Amino acid sequence: MNVIDSRPYELLIGERWRAGAQSRTFDTLNPATGRVLAQVYEATEADVDAAVLAAHEAYQAHWRKTTPAERGRLLRRLAALFERDREKIAWIETLNVGKPITHSLDSLKAMPSSLEYFAGIIPAVRGETIPVGNHNVLNFTIREPLGVCALIMPWNYPMTLTVNKLGPALAAGNTVILKPSEVTPLSTMVLARLFEEAGFPPGVVNVVNGPGSTVGERLVTHPLVSRVSFTGGTVTGSRIVASTAADVKRVTLELGGKSPLIVFEDAPLEQAVAVAAGDLIKNSGQVCIACTRLLVQESVKREFLDRVQERLDAIRIGSPEDPATEMGPLVSAAQKQRVEKYIRIASEEGARPVQYGSLSGAAETGFFVKPTLLMDSQARMQSAQDEIFGPVQSVISFRDEDEALRIANDSRYGLAAVLFTRDGGRALRMARGIQSGSVAINTGVRTSFDAPFGGYKQSGIGKERGLEAIYENTQLKNVKYDMSV
Ligand code: NAD
């Protein structure tokens, strides 16, 4: 299937696809080969301003006045078009992100349902009547959209993150500007083409491409942007908070993680092994909720690790285009260097890196790193504290429940946690004690569009997905009406 355009991908601003004010392009690569995949036009500050203005005008002129039924209909049409093009979009993600094709197809399966869910949830965008004690006074609330929202995405799950931000933003009555990662912009460009076909009015959805330091910064500081929904690294998130502080903008941040997977001696080991090994290899470990700290009770450590290693030894690393491949490359040369640097740091601080699987054929050319366990890690090591964002897990042992909880919470992040135990009381004590936005018991964390998701501590601010996403995309007005006058 030929899914990549030979001409540079244009920006979508208002009703026009355009090259950008300076017609400057940048390359985007195929990480499995390191070769250029396509060219993309880079937005200038003037292009960002034009996109914001188009979104603002579309909001003022018509989008904020649309009925829930109209917005729902458009989102359902978009869902149907996404389903039609799902395989094509999955191939683009495979070529641009390096995800194995089976994983790309799987991760996009729920996207039409996500759009339908947010179309269906629109009637929940409503206020309430408040009994204030004076029978002559009608006191009620109205939930209103915010206006223009900037949606900024990272490179690891370009499409699922975009769709799960877009659905609630549009459902709530906002207009949007999408800013994909400059590393992986292609799938978003194909999604953007579907809006016109679905019948969305021009300006409701706009797309600008380019570096965060110019395009992203201009977008988040533009006075007509009222909300920023950002997914990416914690350092960037913190910078966005600073950049938007002067205008007191609404900001939702989905940031980094260093999630623990805790294996107690009474754990169902087979399931625990599958989740531990799965998190290491899925999207080459470039998953914000991946469990990258394996906390194992000393009494089962040997058996658990033997089984994890057996699974990792059999891993099929290779071309993401091969349906048999389980693990592909990292997204870029820079990410590969970062991961290798952390493996060296771990070694210097006394952990023992062990690598699994073999790289052969195509795997030798791209940005590949073998799955790596950092044996004998300690909780306070830098390699066990920093987010590495690659196929690397620190293995840390613990003696009892108290120690497991202490180590699990010994992190500046709080995105997700997984625990395996057959003791129900312990499961609930741990679930309450762990400082993170998501906890999974006897299964892996798998986010879904209909359940709220967001981090504690430095993993973020606010929630996306589920009904919470509607609240995040609206503001609440209180109206008091004295009917006796
Ligand atoms: P990044 O922070 O480098 O970039 C993310 C996006 O922000 C990109 O589009 C980039 O261009 C833009 N950006 C950069 N500087 C900006 C600025 N000053 N103003 C506005 N925008 C700016 O992140 P990344 O390397 O693309 O992605 C990896 C990170 O994303 C990891 O830390 C990972 O944990 C995180 N992530 C979090 C979640 C979550 O839901 N919590 C999900 C996926 C990824």
XYZ file of C-alpha atoms and ligand atoms in Angstrom:
529
model
C 0.000 0.000 0.000
C 1.495 3.350 -1.063
C 0.546 5.591 1.835
C 3.165 8.352 1.784
C 2.856 11.474 -0.390
C 5.819 12.327 -2.627
C 4.985 16.049 -2.366
C 5.545 17.954 0.894
C 2.632 17.857 3.333
C 0.914 21.248 3.632
C -0.460 23.102 6.644
C -4.215 23.336 7.183
C -5.195 26.892 8.063
C -8.854 27.858 7.844
C -10.232 26.684 4.530
C -6.849 26.417 2.812
C -4.067 23.906 2.602
C -0.890 25.927 2.226
C 2.874 25.725 2.079
C 3.445 28.223 4.869
C 4.617 31.828 4.581
C 8.210 30.882 3.752
C 7.583 27.588 1.888
C 10.292 26.011 4.064
C 10.196 22.238 4.555
C 11.698 19.768 7.010
C 12.347 16.045 6.665
C 10.609 13.300 8.559
C 12.296 9.896 8.726
C 11.558 6.192 8.760
C 13.242 5.110 12.024
C 13.648 1.524 10.837
C 15.975 2.627 8.038
C 17.105 6.093 9.108
C 16.107 7.349 5.630
C 13.903 10.338 4.730
C 10.263 9.294 4.435
C 8.621 12.586 3.479
C 8.860 16.368 3.611
C 6.567 18.620 5.605
C 6.059 22.390 5.344
C 7.148 24.247 8.450
C 4.879 26.928 9.862
C 6.177 30.416 10.598
C 4.906 32.570 13.435
C 2.653 34.320 10.881
C 1.168 30.921 9.942
C 0.471 30.121 13.597
C -1.224 33.503 13.992
C -3.327 32.835 10.881
C -4.363 29.409 12.209
C -5.376 30.855 15.584
C -7.348 33.613 13.876
C -9.115 31.083 11.640
C -10.029 28.986 14.686
C -11.210 32.069 16.579
C -13.368 33.279 13.706
C -14.878 29.824 13.169
C -15.672 29.650 16.878
C -17.291 33.085 17.020
C -19.132 32.889 13.713
C -20.755 29.484 13.973
C -19.137 26.616 15.880
C -20.106 27.817 19.354
C -23.697 28.154 18.150
C -23.965 24.613 16.744
C -26.402 22.268 18.451
C -25.220 19.138 20.254
C -26.926 17.095 17.527
C -24.954 18.852 14.768
C -21.619 18.355 16.508
C -22.501 14.747 17.268
C -23.380 14.077 13.630
C -20.073 15.477 12.390
C -18.049 13.482 14.916
C -19.887 10.282 13.921
C -19.131 10.952 10.250
C -15.492 11.467 11.156
C -15.540 8.152 13.043
C -16.857 6.355 9.941
C -14.185 7.935 7.717
C -11.493 7.030 10.231
C -12.667 3.415 10.142
C -12.498 3.484 6.329
C -8.893 4.781 6.405
C -7.725 3.053 9.589
C -5.408 0.606 7.877
C -3.757 3.351 5.832
C -3.216 5.497 8.957
C -1.789 2.468 10.784
C 0.755 1.930 7.999
C 1.763 5.591 8.162
C 2.371 5.270 11.919
C 4.416 2.143 11.307
C 6.594 3.887 8.730
C 6.953 7.170 10.647
C 7.061 6.005 14.303
C 8.562 2.536 13.828
C 5.710 0.670 15.551
C 5.261 -2.937 14.412
C 2.285 -3.020 12.049
C 0.307 -5.393 14.285
C 0.639 -2.861 17.104
C -0.301 0.127 14.909
C -3.443 -1.656 13.729
C -4.339 -2.688 17.267
C -3.780 0.736 18.825
C -6.033 2.442 16.246
C -8.884 -0.062 16.551
C -10.661 1.928 19.256
C -10.355 5.348 17.611
C -13.716 5.336 15.773
C -15.366 4.260 19.045
C -13.580 7.090 20.850
C -15.044 9.647 18.414
C -18.486 8.040 18.717
C -18.202 8.052 22.508
C -17.539 11.789 22.579
C -20.336 12.366 20.052
C -22.638 10.449 22.392
C -21.486 12.227 25.545
C -22.422 15.707 24.274
C -25.825 15.655 26.016
C -23.896 15.351 29.308
C -22.565 18.873 28.743
C -25.248 20.471 30.881
C -25.667 22.555 34.010
C -27.878 22.187 37.052
C -30.447 24.140 39.050
C -29.274 25.009 42.555
C -31.751 25.423 45.464
C -30.324 28.589 47.065
C -33.060 29.037 49.684
C -34.906 31.971 48.101
C -37.912 30.766 46.127
C -37.941 33.925 44.028
C -34.439 33.312 42.765
C -33.562 30.956 39.967
C -29.942 29.907 40.366
C -28.426 27.676 37.716
C -25.194 26.738 35.978
C -24.294 26.571 32.291
C -21.336 24.611 30.982
C -19.744 26.597 28.142
C -16.893 25.912 25.712
C -13.575 27.702 26.186
C -12.959 28.873 22.610
C -9.732 28.071 20.761
C -7.785 25.070 22.096
C -4.189 24.245 21.189
C -3.633 20.474 21.180
C 0.075 19.595 21.274
C 1.215 16.007 20.765
C 4.406 13.975 21.290
C 5.792 11.403 18.855
C 5.096 8.097 20.584
C 1.345 7.675 19.913
C 0.577 10.472 17.446
C -2.849 9.273 16.392
C -4.421 7.903 19.570
C -3.339 10.977 21.539
C -4.663 13.332 18.849
C -8.035 11.600 18.563
C -8.529 11.394 22.324
C -7.841 15.136 22.645
C -9.871 16.144 19.593
C -13.078 14.277 20.375
C -13.865 15.988 23.700
C -12.582 19.415 22.559
C -14.893 19.479 19.523
C -17.774 17.794 21.360
C -17.672 20.525 24.006
C -17.938 23.190 21.280
C -14.333 24.396 21.007
C -12.328 24.914 17.832
C -8.802 23.501 17.703
C -5.290 23.837 16.369
C -3.352 20.600 16.181
C 0.410 20.710 16.609
C 1.825 17.225 15.974
C 5.360 16.361 16.987
C 7.874 17.519 14.387
C 9.321 13.980 14.572
C 6.112 12.164 13.538
C 3.674 14.534 11.798
C 2.371 12.320 8.991
C -0.619 10.451 10.430
C -2.118 13.711 11.716
C -1.908 15.193 8.236
C -3.956 12.325 6.837
C -6.486 12.644 9.672
C -6.749 16.364 8.899
C -7.918 15.590 5.362
C -10.932 13.767 6.760
C -12.440 16.834 8.434
C -13.439 18.497 5.190
C -14.871 15.234 3.891
C -16.844 14.774 7.108
C -18.365 18.225 6.624
C -16.680 20.208 9.413
C -16.793 23.931 8.595
C -13.408 25.511 7.711
C -11.396 26.781 10.672
C -12.860 24.377 13.234
C -9.752 22.189 12.897
C -6.359 23.586 11.838
C -2.935 21.953 11.708
C 0.477 23.607 12.032
C 3.809 21.784 11.903
C 7.288 22.614 13.083
C 9.523 22.777 16.149
C 8.126 23.284 19.627
C 10.535 26.126 20.349
C 8.992 28.287 17.594
C 5.624 26.927 16.432
C 4.625 25.410 19.804
C 5.754 28.420 21.811
C 3.914 30.878 19.545
C 0.775 28.782 19.770
C 0.628 28.483 23.554
C 1.372 32.183 24.100
C -1.122 33.475 21.538
C -3.688 35.610 23.387
C -6.630 34.102 21.470
C -5.789 30.555 22.603
C -7.724 29.880 25.787
C -6.764 26.290 26.531
C -3.621 24.235 25.967
C -3.782 20.454 26.098
C -0.236 19.173 26.039
C 1.192 15.659 26.067
C 4.948 15.344 26.214
C 7.937 15.579 28.507
C 7.798 17.076 32.005
C 10.418 19.731 31.233
C 8.391 20.974 28.245
C 5.191 20.827 30.300
C 6.717 22.967 33.004
C 7.869 25.465 30.388
C 4.349 25.646 28.954
C 2.960 26.408 32.417
C 5.446 29.292 32.669
C 4.696 30.549 29.130
C 0.928 30.544 29.699
C 0.989 31.926 33.242
C 0.817 35.588 32.254
C -2.500 35.014 30.448
C -3.771 32.533 33.088
C -4.720 30.020 30.394
C -6.393 26.712 31.118
C -3.697 24.020 30.811
C -3.981 20.230 30.814
C -0.659 18.408 31.000
C -0.033 14.703 30.367
C 3.644 14.236 31.122
C 6.308 11.669 31.855
C 6.281 8.597 34.052
C 8.438 6.016 35.809
C 5.746 3.563 36.724
C 6.306 0.652 39.112
C 5.194 -2.928 38.489
C 5.022 -4.629 41.885
C 5.173 -8.416 42.082
C 4.285 -9.930 45.475
C 5.156 -13.517 46.359
C 1.508 -14.577 45.985
C 1.244 -13.033 42.497
C -0.244 -14.858 39.506
C 3.222 -15.072 37.958
C 2.206 -15.890 34.421
C 0.194 -12.683 34.104
C 2.883 -10.637 35.858
C 5.561 -11.940 33.460
C 3.401 -11.135 30.429
C 2.815 -7.537 31.577
C 6.462 -6.940 32.568
C 7.867 -8.241 29.274
C 5.041 -6.636 27.291
C 5.745 -3.193 28.766
C 9.427 -3.510 27.938
C 8.894 -4.235 24.254
C 5.629 -2.470 23.407
C 6.422 0.485 21.137
C 10.064 -0.196 22.123
C 9.278 0.960 25.657
C 8.308 4.434 24.414
C 5.054 4.443 26.335
C 4.350 6.999 29.058
C 2.545 4.438 31.245
C 5.087 1.645 30.683
C 6.211 0.026 33.917
C 9.912 0.763 33.942
C 10.606 -0.159 37.554
C 10.114 -3.858 38.307
C 9.668 -4.227 42.065
C 9.877 -7.913 42.955
C 9.519 -9.539 46.373
C 12.786 -11.284 47.204
C 11.218 -14.728 47.712
C 9.935 -14.922 44.072
C 12.593 -12.862 42.399
C 14.540 -15.738 40.868
C 11.520 -17.552 39.444
C 9.943 -14.342 38.143
C 13.119 -13.104 36.450
C 13.849 -16.518 34.900
C 10.457 -16.449 33.265
C 10.748 -12.828 32.102
C 14.169 -13.570 30.595
C 12.858 -16.648 28.815
C 10.154 -14.505 27.203
C 12.619 -11.727 26.256
C 15.079 -14.170 24.718
C 12.387 -15.204 22.263
C 11.471 -11.671 21.246
C 11.289 -10.993 17.514
C 13.016 -7.664 16.840
C 13.005 -6.413 13.274
C 11.276 -4.502 10.522
C 8.046 -2.891 11.767
C 6.481 -3.745 8.408
C 6.777 -7.502 9.075
C 3.604 -8.811 10.783
C 5.765 -11.247 12.800
C 7.818 -8.438 14.377
C 7.161 -7.786 18.072
C 9.578 -4.923 18.589
C 10.807 -2.278 16.141
C 13.273 0.592 16.415
C 13.237 3.652 18.653
C 11.787 6.740 17.009
C 15.027 8.638 16.295
C 18.793 8.630 16.515
C 18.528 11.102 19.425
C 16.242 8.744 21.350
C 18.581 5.811 20.724
C 21.520 7.852 22.048
C 19.520 8.859 25.117
C 18.631 5.249 25.921
C 22.214 4.058 25.423
C 23.449 6.873 27.649
C 21.164 5.722 30.461
C 22.309 2.122 30.106
C 25.887 3.384 30.608
C 24.819 5.493 33.605
C 23.112 2.456 35.159
C 26.270 0.439 34.759
C 28.412 3.202 36.320
C 26.119 3.480 39.325
C 26.289 -0.232 40.061
C 23.340 -1.830 38.251
C 23.979 -4.740 35.886
C 22.479 -4.233 32.385
C 21.503 -7.440 30.567
C 20.223 -7.358 26.980
C 17.990 -9.853 25.178
C 17.023 -10.893 21.658
C 19.086 -10.434 18.532
C 19.283 -7.773 15.879
C 19.532 -9.116 12.401
C 19.141 -7.905 8.814
C 17.085 -4.729 8.588
C 17.357 -4.226 12.334
C 21.014 -3.276 11.985
C 20.353 -0.114 9.957
C 17.694 1.770 11.955
C 17.532 3.140 15.496
C 17.289 -0.195 17.333
C 18.149 -0.993 20.960
C 17.655 -4.457 22.448
C 15.334 -4.902 25.446
C 17.431 -4.335 28.553
C 16.936 -5.233 32.222
C 18.979 -3.270 34.754
C 19.527 -6.023 37.319
C 20.373 -5.221 40.966
C 19.085 -1.648 40.733
C 18.463 0.530 43.774
C 15.475 2.865 44.062
C 17.558 6.046 44.295
C 19.808 5.372 41.289
C 19.478 7.980 38.549
C 18.589 5.237 36.063
C 15.717 4.214 38.384
C 14.503 7.794 38.859
C 14.694 9.444 35.402
C 12.314 8.646 32.586
C 14.454 6.917 29.946
C 11.673 6.275 27.399
C 13.030 3.140 25.788
C 13.124 -0.646 26.286
C 14.810 -0.484 29.689
C 13.537 -1.584 33.111
C 15.203 -1.267 36.526
C 14.860 -4.433 38.618
C 14.563 -3.641 42.341
C 13.819 -6.157 45.083
C 11.798 -5.591 48.274
C 11.108 -7.551 51.449
C 7.551 -6.636 52.489
C 4.497 -4.555 51.643
C 5.684 -1.430 53.466
C 8.957 -1.429 51.608
C 7.199 -2.040 48.274
C 4.948 0.972 48.857
C 7.826 3.163 49.938
C 9.866 2.340 46.813
C 6.832 2.650 44.514
C 6.209 6.192 45.779
C 9.876 7.157 45.766
C 9.558 8.951 42.428
C 8.834 12.447 41.209
C 6.369 10.889 38.772
C 2.930 9.433 39.451
C 1.378 8.356 36.178
C 0.545 4.673 36.625
C 1.254 1.605 38.755
C 0.620 -2.111 38.373
C 0.516 -4.675 41.161
C 0.145 -8.415 41.208
C -1.136 -10.190 44.321
C -3.904 -12.628 45.215
C -4.440 -10.937 48.597
C -7.482 -8.664 48.149
C -6.832 -6.644 51.307
C -3.270 -5.930 50.262
C -4.382 -5.037 46.733
C -6.758 -2.392 48.086
C -4.276 -1.047 50.654
C -1.653 -0.667 47.945
C -4.108 0.863 45.444
C -4.984 3.537 48.014
C -1.387 4.095 49.099
C 0.198 4.441 45.669
C 0.544 8.052 44.517
C -0.425 7.768 40.877
C -3.300 8.624 38.573
C -3.887 5.031 37.387
C -3.495 1.750 39.268
C -4.012 -1.684 37.699
C -4.364 -4.822 39.836
C -3.493 -8.212 38.338
C -3.512 -6.764 34.820
C -1.610 -4.149 32.816
C -2.537 -0.470 32.593
C -4.251 -0.024 29.271
C -5.791 3.389 28.823
C -9.176 3.686 27.177
C -11.076 6.643 25.797
C -13.941 6.220 28.279
C -11.989 6.222 31.567
C -10.279 9.309 33.029
C -6.509 9.435 32.609
C -3.924 11.797 34.050
C -0.947 11.895 36.369
C -0.163 12.767 39.961
C 2.944 14.728 40.965
C 5.178 15.693 38.009
C 3.233 13.425 35.652
C 0.687 16.096 34.937
C -2.222 18.366 35.691
C -5.852 17.566 34.902
C -7.542 14.598 33.278
C -8.241 13.619 29.722
C -10.647 10.964 28.382
C -13.989 9.924 29.829
C -16.523 12.415 31.135
C -13.678 14.283 32.878
C -12.403 15.341 29.459
C -15.646 17.225 28.871
C -15.192 19.136 32.127
C -11.599 19.893 31.164
C -12.845 21.363 27.862
C -15.555 23.572 29.335
C -15.999 26.335 31.896
C -18.864 26.606 34.342
C -20.989 29.730 34.589
C -23.305 30.411 37.517
C -26.425 32.488 36.763
C -28.652 34.049 39.412
C -32.028 35.452 38.320
C -34.347 37.245 40.755
C -37.753 36.423 39.287
C -39.632 38.687 41.697
C -38.419 41.894 40.072
P 8.399 16.839 24.026
O 8.004 17.457 25.313
O 9.771 17.030 23.537
O 7.473 17.394 22.839
C 6.080 17.228 22.839
C 5.445 18.277 21.943
O 5.652 19.567 22.499
C 6.019 18.334 20.529
O 4.974 18.557 19.612
C 6.950 19.543 20.585
O 7.146 20.155 19.347
C 6.162 20.452 21.519
N 6.953 21.479 22.218
C 8.260 21.433 22.574
N 8.611 22.587 23.190
C 7.498 23.358 23.253
C 7.224 24.655 23.785
N 8.165 25.388 24.390
N 5.967 25.135 23.686
C 5.002 24.409 23.092
N 5.198 23.176 22.555
C 6.445 22.660 22.636
O 8.009 15.304 24.162
P 8.356 14.107 23.164
O 9.824 13.837 23.242
O 7.727 14.401 21.835
O 7.543 12.890 23.807
C 8.031 12.073 24.825
C 7.462 12.482 26.167
O 6.040 12.496 26.131
C 7.833 11.519 27.275
O 8.257 12.235 28.404
C 6.520 10.806 27.585
O 6.405 10.322 28.892
C 5.525 11.872 27.308
N 4.199 11.293 27.073
C 3.243 11.411 28.051
C 1.999 10.838 27.873
C 0.919 10.965 28.921
O -0.244 10.772 28.587
N 1.227 11.270 30.166
C 1.716 10.134 26.699
C 2.715 10.022 25.733
C 3.961 10.614 25.931
